[in-house]
PDB file of C-alpha atoms in Angstrom:
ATOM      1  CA  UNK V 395      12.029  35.775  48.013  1.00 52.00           C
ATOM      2  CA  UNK V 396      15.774  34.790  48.274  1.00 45.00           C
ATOM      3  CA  UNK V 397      16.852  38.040  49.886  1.00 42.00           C
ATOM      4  CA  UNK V 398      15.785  40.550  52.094  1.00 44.00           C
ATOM      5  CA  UNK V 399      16.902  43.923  53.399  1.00 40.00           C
ATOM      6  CA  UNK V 400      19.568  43.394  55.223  1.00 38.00           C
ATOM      7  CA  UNK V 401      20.324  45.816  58.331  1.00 42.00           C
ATOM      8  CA  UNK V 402      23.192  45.133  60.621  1.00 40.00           C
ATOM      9  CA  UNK V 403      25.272  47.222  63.076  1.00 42.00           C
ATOM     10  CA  UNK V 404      28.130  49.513  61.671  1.00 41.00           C
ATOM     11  CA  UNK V 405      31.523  48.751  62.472  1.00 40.00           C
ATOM     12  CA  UNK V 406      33.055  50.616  65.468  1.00 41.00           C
ATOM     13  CA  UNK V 407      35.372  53.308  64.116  1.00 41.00           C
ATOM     14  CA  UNK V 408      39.063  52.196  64.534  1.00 42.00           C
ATOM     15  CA  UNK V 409      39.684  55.631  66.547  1.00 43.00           C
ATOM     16  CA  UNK V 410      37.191  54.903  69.243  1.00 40.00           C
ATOM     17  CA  UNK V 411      38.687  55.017  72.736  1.00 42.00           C
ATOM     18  CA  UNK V 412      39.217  51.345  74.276  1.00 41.00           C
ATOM     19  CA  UNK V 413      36.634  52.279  77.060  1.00 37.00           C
ATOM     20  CA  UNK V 414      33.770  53.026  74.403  1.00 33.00           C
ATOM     21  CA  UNK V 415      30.721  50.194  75.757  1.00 38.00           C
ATOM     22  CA  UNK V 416      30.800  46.832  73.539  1.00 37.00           C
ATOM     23  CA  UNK V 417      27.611  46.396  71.581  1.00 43.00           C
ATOM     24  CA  UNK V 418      25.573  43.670  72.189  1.00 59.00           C
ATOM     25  CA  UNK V 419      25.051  42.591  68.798  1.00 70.00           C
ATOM     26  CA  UNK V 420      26.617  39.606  67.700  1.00 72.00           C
ATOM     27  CA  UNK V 421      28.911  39.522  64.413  1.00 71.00           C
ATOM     28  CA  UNK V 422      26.895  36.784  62.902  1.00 83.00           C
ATOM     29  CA  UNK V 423      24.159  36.042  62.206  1.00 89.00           C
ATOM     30  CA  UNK V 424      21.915  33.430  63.417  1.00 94.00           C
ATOM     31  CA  UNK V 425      19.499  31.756  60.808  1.00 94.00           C
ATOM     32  CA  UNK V 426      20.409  30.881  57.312  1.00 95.00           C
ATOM     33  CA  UNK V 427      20.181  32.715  53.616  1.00 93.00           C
ATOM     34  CA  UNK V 428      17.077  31.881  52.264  1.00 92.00           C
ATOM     35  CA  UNK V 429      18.066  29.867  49.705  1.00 93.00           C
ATOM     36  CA  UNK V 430      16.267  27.139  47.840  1.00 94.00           C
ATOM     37  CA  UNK V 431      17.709  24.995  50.298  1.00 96.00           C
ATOM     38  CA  UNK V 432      15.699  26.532  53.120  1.00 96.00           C
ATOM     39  CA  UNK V 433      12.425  26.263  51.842  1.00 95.00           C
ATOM     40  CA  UNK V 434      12.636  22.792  50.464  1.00 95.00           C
ATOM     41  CA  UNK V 435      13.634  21.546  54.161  1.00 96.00           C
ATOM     42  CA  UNK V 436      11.256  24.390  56.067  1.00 95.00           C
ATOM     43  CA  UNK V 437       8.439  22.149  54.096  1.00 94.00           C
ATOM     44  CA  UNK V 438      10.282  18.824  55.050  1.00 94.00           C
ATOM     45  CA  UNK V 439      10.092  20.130  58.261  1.00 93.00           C
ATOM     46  CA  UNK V 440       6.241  20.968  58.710  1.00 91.00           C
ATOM     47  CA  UNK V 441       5.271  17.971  56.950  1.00 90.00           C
ATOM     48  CA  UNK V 442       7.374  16.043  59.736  1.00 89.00           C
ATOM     49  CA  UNK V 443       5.394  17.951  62.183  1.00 84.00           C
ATOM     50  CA  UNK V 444       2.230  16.751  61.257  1.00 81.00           C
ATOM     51  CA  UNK V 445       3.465  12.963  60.162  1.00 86.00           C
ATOM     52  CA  UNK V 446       5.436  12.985  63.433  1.00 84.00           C
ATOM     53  CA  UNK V 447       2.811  14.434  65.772  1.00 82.00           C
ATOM     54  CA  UNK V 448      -0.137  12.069  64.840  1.00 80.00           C
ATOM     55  CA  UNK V 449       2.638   9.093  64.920  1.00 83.00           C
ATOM     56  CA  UNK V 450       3.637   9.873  68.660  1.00 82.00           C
ATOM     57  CA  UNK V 451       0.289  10.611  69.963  1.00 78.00           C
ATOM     58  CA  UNK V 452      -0.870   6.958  68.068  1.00 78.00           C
ATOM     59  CA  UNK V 453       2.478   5.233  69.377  1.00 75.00           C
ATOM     60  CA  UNK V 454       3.620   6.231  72.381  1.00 73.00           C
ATOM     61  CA  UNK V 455       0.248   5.926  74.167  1.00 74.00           C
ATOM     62  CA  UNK V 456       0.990   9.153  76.041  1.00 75.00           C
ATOM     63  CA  UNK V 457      -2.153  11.249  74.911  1.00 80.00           C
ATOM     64  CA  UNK V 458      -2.286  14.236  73.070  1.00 81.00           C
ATOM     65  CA  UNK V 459      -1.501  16.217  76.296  1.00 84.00           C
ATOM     66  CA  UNK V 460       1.607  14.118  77.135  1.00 86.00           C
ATOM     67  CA  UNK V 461       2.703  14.151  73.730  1.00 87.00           C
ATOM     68  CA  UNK V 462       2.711  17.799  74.125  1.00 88.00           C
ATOM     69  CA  UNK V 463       3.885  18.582  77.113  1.00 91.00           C
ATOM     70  CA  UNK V 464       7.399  15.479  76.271  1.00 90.00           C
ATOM     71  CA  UNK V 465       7.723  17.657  72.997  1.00 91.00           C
ATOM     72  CA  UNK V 466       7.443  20.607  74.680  1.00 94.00           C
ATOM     73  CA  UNK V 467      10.241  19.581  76.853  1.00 96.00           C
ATOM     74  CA  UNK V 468      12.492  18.869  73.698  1.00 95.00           C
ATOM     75  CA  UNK V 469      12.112  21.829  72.357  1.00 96.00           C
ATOM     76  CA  UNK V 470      12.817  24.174  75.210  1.00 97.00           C
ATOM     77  CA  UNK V 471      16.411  22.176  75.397  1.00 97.00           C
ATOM     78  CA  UNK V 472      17.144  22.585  71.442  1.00 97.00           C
ATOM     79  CA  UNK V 473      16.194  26.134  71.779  1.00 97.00           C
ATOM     80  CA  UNK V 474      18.907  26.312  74.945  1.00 97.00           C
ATOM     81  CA  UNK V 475      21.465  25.049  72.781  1.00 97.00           C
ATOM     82  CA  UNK V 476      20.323  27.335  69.747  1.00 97.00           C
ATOM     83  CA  UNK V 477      20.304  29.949  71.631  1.00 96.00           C
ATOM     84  CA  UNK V 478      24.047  29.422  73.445  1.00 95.00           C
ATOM     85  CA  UNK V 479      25.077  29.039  70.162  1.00 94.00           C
ATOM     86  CA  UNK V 480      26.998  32.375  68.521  1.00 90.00           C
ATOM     87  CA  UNK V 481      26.427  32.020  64.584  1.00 91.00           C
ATOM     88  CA  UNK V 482      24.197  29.541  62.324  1.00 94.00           C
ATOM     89  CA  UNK V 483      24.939  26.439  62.846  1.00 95.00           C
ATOM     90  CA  UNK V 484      22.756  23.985  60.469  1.00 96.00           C
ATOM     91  CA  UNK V 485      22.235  21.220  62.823  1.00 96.00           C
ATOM     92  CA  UNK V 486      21.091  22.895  65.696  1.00 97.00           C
ATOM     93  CA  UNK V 487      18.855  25.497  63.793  1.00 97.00           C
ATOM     94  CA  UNK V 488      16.756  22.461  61.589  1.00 97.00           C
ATOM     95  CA  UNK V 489      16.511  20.436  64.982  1.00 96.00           C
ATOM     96  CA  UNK V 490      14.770  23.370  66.861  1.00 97.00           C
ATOM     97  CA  UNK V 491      12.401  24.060  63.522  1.00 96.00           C
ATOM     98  CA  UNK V 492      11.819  20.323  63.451  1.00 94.00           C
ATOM     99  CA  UNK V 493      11.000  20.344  67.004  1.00 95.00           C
ATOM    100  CA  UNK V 494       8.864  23.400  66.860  1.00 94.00           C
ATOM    101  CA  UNK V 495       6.296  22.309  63.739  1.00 92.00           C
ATOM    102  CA  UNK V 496       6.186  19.616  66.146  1.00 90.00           C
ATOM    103  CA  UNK V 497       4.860  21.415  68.841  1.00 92.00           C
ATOM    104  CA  UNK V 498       3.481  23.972  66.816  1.00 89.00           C
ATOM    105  CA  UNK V 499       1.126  21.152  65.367  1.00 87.00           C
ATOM    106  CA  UNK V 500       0.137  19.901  69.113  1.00 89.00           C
ATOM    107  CA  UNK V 501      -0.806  23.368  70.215  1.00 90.00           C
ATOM    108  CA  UNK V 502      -3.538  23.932  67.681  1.00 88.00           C
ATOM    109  CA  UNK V 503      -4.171  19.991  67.779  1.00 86.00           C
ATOM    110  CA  UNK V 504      -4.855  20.878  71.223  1.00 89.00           C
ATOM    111  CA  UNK V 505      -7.231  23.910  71.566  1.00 91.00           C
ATOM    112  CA  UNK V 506      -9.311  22.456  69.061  1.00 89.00           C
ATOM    113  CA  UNK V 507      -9.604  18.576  69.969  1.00 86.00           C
ATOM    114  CA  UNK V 508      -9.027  18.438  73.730  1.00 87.00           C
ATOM    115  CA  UNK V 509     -10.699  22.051  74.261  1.00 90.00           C
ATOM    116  CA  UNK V 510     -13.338  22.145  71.701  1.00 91.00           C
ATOM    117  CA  UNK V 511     -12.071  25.581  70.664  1.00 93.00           C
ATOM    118  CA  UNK V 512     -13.302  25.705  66.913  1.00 93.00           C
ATOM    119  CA  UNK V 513     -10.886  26.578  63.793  1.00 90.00           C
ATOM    120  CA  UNK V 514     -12.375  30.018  63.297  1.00 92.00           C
ATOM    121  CA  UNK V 515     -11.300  31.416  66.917  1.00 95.00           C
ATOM    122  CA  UNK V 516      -7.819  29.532  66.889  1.00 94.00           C
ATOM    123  CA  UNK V 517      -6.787  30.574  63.550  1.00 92.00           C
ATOM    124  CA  UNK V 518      -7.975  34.265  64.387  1.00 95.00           C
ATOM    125  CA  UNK V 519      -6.410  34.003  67.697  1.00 95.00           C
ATOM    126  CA  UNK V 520      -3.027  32.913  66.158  1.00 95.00           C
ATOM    127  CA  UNK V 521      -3.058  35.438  63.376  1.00 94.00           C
ATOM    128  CA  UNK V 522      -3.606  38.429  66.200  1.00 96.00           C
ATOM    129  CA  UNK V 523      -0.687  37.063  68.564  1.00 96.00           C
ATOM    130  CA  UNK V 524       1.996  37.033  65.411  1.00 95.00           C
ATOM    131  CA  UNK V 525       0.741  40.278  64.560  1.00 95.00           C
ATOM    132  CA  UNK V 526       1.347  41.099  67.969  1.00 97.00           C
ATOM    133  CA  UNK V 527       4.701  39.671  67.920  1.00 96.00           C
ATOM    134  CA  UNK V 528       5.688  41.316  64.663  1.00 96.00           C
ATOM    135  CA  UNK V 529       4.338  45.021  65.822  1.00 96.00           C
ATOM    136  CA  UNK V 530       6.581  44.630  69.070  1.00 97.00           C
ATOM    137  CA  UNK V 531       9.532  43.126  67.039  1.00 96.00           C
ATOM    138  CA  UNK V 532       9.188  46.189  64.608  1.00 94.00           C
ATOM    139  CA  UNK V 533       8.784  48.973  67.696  1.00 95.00           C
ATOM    140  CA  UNK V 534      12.227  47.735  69.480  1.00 95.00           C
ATOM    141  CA  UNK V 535      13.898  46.625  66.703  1.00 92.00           C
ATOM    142  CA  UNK V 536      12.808  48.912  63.877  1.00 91.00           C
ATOM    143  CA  UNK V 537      13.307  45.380  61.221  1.00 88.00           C
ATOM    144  CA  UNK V 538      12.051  42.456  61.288  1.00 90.00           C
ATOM    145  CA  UNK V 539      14.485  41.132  58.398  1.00 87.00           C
ATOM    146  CA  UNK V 540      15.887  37.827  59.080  1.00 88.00           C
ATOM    147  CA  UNK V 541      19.588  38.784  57.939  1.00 87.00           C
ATOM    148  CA  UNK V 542      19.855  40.847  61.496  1.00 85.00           C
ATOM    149  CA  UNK V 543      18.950  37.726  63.893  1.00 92.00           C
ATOM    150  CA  UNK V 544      22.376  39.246  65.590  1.00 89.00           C
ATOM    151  CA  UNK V 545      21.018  39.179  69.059  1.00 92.00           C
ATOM    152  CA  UNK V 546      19.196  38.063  72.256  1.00 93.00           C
ATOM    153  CA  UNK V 547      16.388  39.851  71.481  1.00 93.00           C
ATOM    154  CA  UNK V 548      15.534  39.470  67.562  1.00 95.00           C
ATOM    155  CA  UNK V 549      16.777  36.024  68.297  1.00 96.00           C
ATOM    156  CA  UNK V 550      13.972  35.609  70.895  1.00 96.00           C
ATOM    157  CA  UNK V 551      11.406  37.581  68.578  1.00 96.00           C
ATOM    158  CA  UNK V 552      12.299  35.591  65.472  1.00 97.00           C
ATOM    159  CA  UNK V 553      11.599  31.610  67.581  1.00 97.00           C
ATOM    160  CA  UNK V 554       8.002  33.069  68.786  1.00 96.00           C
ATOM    161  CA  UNK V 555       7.460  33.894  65.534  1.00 96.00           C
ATOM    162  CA  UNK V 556       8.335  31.229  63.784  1.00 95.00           C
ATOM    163  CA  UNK V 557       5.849  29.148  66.735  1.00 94.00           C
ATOM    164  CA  UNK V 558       3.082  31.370  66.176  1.00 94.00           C
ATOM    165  CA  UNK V 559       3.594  30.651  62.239  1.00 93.00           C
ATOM    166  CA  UNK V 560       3.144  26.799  62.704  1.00 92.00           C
ATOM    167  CA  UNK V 561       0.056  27.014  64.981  1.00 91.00           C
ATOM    168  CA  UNK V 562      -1.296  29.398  62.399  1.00 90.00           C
ATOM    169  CA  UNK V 563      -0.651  27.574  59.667  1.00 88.00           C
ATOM    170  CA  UNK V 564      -1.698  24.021  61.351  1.00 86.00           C
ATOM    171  CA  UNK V 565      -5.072  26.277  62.280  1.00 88.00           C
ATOM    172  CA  UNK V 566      -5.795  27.711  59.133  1.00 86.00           C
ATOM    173  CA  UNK V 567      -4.941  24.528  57.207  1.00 84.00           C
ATOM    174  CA  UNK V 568      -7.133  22.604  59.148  1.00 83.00           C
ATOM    175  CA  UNK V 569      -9.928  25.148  58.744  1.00 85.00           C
ATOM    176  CA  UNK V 570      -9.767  25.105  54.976  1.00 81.00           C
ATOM    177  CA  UNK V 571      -9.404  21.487  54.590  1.00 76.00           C
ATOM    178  CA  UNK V 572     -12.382  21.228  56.705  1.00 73.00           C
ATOM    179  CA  UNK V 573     -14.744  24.008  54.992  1.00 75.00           C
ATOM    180  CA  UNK V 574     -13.738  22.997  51.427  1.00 78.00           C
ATOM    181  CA  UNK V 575     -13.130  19.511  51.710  1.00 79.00           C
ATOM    182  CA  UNK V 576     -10.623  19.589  48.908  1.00 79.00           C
ATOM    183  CA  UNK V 577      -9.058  16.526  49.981  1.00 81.00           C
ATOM    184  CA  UNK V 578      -4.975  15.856  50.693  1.00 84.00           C
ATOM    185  CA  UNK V 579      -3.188  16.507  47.010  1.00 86.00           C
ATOM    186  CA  UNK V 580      -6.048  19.378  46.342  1.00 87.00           C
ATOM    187  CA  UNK V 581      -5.076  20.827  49.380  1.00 87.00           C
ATOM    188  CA  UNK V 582      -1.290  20.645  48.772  1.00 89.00           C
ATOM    189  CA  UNK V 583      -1.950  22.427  45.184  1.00 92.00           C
ATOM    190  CA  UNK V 584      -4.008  24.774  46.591  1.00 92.00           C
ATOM    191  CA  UNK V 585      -1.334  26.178  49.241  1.00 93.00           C
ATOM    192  CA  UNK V 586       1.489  25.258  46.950  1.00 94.00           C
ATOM    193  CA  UNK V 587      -0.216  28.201  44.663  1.00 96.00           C
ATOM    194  CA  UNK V 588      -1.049  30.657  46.902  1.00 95.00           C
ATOM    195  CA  UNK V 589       3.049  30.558  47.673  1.00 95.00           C
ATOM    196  CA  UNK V 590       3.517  30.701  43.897  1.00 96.00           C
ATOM    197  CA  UNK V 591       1.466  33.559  43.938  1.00 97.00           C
ATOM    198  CA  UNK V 592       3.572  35.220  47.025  1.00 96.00           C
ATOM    199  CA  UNK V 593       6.535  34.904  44.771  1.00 94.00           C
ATOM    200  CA  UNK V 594       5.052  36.631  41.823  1.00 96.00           C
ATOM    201  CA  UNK V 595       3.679  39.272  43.268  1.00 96.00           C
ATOM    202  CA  UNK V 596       7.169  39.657  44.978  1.00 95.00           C
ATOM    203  CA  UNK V 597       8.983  39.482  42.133  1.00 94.00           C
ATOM    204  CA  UNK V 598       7.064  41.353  39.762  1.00 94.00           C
ATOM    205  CA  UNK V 599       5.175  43.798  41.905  1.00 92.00           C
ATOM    206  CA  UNK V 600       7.578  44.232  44.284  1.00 91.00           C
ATOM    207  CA  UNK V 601       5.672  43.256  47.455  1.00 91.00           C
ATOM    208  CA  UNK V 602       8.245  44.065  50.457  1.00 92.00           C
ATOM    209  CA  UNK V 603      10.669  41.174  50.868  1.00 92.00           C
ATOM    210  CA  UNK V 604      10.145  41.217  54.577  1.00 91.00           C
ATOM    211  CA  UNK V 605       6.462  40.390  54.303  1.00 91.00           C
ATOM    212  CA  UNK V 606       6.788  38.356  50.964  1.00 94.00           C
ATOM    213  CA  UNK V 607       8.813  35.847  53.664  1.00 94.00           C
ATOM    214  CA  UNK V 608       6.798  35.883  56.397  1.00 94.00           C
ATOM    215  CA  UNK V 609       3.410  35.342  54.170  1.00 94.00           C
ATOM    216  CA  UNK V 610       5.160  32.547  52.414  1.00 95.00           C
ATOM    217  CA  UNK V 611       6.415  30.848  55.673  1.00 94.00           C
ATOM    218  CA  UNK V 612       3.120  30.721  57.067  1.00 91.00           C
ATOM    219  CA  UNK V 613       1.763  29.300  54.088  1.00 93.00           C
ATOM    220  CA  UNK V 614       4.608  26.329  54.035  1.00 94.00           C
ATOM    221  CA  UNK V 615       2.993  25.036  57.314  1.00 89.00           C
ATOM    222  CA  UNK V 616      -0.141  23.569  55.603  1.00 90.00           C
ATOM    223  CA  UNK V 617       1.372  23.185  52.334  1.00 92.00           C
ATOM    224  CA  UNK V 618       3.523  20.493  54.061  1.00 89.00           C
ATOM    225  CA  UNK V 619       0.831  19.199  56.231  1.00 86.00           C
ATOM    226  CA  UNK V 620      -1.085  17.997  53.198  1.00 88.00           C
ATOM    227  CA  UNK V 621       1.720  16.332  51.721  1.00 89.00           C
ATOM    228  CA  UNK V 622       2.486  14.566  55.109  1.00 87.00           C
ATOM    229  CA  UNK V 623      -1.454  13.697  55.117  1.00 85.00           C
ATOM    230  CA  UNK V 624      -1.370  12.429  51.448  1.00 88.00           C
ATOM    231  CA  UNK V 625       1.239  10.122  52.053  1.00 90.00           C
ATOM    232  CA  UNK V 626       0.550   8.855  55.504  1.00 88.00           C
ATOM    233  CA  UNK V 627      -3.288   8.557  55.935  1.00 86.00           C
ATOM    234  CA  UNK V 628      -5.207   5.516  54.874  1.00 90.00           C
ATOM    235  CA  UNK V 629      -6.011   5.246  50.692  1.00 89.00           C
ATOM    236  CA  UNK V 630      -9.616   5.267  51.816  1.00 86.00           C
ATOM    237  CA  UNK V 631      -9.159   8.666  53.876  1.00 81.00           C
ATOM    238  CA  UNK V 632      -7.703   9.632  50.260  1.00 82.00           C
ATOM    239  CA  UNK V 633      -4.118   9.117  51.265  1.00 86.00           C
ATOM    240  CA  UNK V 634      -1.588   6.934  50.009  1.00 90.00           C
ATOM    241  CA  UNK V 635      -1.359   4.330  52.896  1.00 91.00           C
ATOM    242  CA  UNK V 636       2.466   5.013  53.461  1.00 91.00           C
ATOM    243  CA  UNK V 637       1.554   5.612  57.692  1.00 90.00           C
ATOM    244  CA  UNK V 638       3.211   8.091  59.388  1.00 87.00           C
ATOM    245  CA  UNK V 639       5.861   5.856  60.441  1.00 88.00           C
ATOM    246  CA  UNK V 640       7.618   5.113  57.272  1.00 91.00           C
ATOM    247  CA  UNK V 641       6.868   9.092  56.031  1.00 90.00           C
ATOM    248  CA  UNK V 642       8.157  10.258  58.863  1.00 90.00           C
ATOM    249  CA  UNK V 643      11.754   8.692  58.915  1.00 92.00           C
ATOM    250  CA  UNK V 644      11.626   8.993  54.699  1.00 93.00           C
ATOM    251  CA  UNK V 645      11.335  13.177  55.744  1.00 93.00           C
ATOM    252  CA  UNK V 646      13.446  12.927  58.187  1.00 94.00           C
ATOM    253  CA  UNK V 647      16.147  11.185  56.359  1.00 95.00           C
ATOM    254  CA  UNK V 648      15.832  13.129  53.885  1.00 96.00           C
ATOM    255  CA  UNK V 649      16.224  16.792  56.198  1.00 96.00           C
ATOM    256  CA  UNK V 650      19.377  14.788  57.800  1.00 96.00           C
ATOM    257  CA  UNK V 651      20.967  14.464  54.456  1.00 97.00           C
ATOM    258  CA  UNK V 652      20.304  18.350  53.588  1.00 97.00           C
ATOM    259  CA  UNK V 653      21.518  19.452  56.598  1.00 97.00           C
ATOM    260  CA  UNK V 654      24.477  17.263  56.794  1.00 97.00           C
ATOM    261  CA  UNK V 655      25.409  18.305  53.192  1.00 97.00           C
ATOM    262  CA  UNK V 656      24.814  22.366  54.428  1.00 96.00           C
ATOM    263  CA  UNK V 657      27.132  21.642  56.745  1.00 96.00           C
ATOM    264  CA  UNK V 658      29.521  20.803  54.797  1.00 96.00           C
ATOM    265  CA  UNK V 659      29.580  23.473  52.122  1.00 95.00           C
ATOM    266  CA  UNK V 660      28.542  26.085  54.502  1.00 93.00           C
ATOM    267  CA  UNK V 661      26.054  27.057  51.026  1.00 93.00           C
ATOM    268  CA  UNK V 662      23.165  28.881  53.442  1.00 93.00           C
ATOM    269  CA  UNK V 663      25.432  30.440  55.575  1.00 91.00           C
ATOM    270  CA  UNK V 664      24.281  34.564  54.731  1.00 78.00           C
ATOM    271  CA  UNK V 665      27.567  36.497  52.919  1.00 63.00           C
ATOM    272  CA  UNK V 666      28.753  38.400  56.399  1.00 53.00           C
ATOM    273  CA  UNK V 667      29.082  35.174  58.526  1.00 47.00           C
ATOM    274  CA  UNK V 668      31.042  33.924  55.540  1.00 44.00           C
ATOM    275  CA  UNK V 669      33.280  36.258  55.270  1.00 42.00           C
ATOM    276  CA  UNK V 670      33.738  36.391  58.952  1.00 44.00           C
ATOM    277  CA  UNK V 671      34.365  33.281  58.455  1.00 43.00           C
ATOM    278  CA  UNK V 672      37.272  33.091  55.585  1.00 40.00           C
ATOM    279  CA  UNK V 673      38.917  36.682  57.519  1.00 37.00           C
ATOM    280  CA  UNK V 674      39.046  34.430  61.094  1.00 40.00           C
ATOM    281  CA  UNK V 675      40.849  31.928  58.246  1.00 41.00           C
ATOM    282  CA  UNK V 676      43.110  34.148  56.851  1.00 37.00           C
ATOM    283  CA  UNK V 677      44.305  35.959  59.782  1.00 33.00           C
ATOM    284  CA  UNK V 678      44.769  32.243  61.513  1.00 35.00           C
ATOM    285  CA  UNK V 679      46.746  30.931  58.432  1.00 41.00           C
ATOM    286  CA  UNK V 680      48.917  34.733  58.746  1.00 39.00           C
ATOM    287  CA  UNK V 681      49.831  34.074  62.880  1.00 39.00           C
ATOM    288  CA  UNK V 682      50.867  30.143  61.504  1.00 44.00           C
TER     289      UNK V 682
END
């Protein structure tokens, strides 16, 4: 599941008269290869959204709606700055999906504790509104690839997406770990091999690489909540005792290290930002 199909915008001929329209697509694009590197911090990421919602609804004193609604808040303004933004940049893209499986994790936590609505009808609901999402991202778009976030649009398709895919997963996690009882590690095996599973049947039957993602990305939301659960929850809840203080800044230190380091060696940046990239060099070193 490293690559998908990639469909971007063809160059303008070099004979096209000066008043021809601009296109609106940007020349990079906005998220990062899927690399190893993404999905080890995409599951850093959700298990900070579990860890990191239960410790600010516990700490802050705020409630569960307050929580959400502060959260909420932070999110809109990382997705402002993602959004102004005109090619990946690391730092801003892993704050707004730290944020998000933040507030993902609140929105289910929500419906179901402070509304009563049960697992079953969230998790259905959920599934039906990405499905929704993906149909109308397909009709406009015709892709729903994430090497052509080039624009406005897919940009603003691929974040309610990616929201829809944390409430799912938070949903459907909760459900299973509730109607199995499996318990935290079980749990975390469970999802980790249903991924596993995603890959294979990628890789060897040639499920579409499109939907190989998506399925997988989905399933990283609960996978990462039962890690976060094992480690932070009490030993007699079945957890390790850690609290979801001291897991969440061990995650979180751990994402700021990745990201930093992606920074750096620009090694999930996809090939045609690079080489955007190193021609903007080379034509900069020429004019010097």
């Amino acid at each position: 599941m490293a690559y998908e199909t990639s469909e971007t915008q063809p160059t303008p001929a070099a004979h096209a008269p000066a008043s021809a329209p601009v296109s609106h697509r940007l020349r990079w694009n906005k998220v990062p290869e899927v690399t190893l590197y993404f999905w080890v911090i995409k599951v850093l990421c959700t298990t900070v959204g579990e860890t990191a919602a239960d410790m600010l609804n516990e700490k802050l004193g705020l409630g569960l709606t307050g929580v959400s609604l502060l959260m909420s808040v932070l999110l809109a303004a990382a997705l402002v700055w993602q959004f102004r933004t005109t090619a990946y940049r690391a730092g801003v893209y892993w704050l707004a999906v730290a944020l998000i499986s933040v507030v993902g994790t609140l929105v289910s936590d929500n419906l179901t504790d402070n509304l009563g609505v049960p697992l079953e009808l969230s998790t259905t609901v959920f599934a039906l509104l990405l499905a929704v999402v993906f149909v109308v991202w397909y009709r406009r778009e015709r892709t729903l690839s994430i090497h052509s976030i080039d624009s406005l649009g897919r940009e603003s398709f691929y974040w309610l997406a990616v929201l829809f895919t944390f409430a799912l997963g938070t949903a459907a996690g909760d459900l299973v770990a509730e109607r199995m009882s499996l318990g935290y590690w079980v749990s975390a095996l469970l999802f980790a091999l249903a991924i596993a599973a995603v890959a294979v049947v990628h890789f060897a039957l040639g499920l579409d690489a499109v939907w190989s993602f998506w399925i997988a990305y989905v399933l990283t939301r609960p996978l990462g909540a039962s890690v976060g659960d094992y480690l932070s929850q009490p030993t007699a809840d079945g957890g390790l005792g850690l609290g979801t203080v001291v897991t969440s800044v061990l995650f979180l230190a751990v994402i700021l290290g990745l990201v930093v380091f992606l920074t750096v060696t620009r090694k999930d940046v996809t090939d045609s930002a690079a080489g955007d990239a190193s021609e903007r060099g080379a034509v900069i070193q020429r004019a010097g």
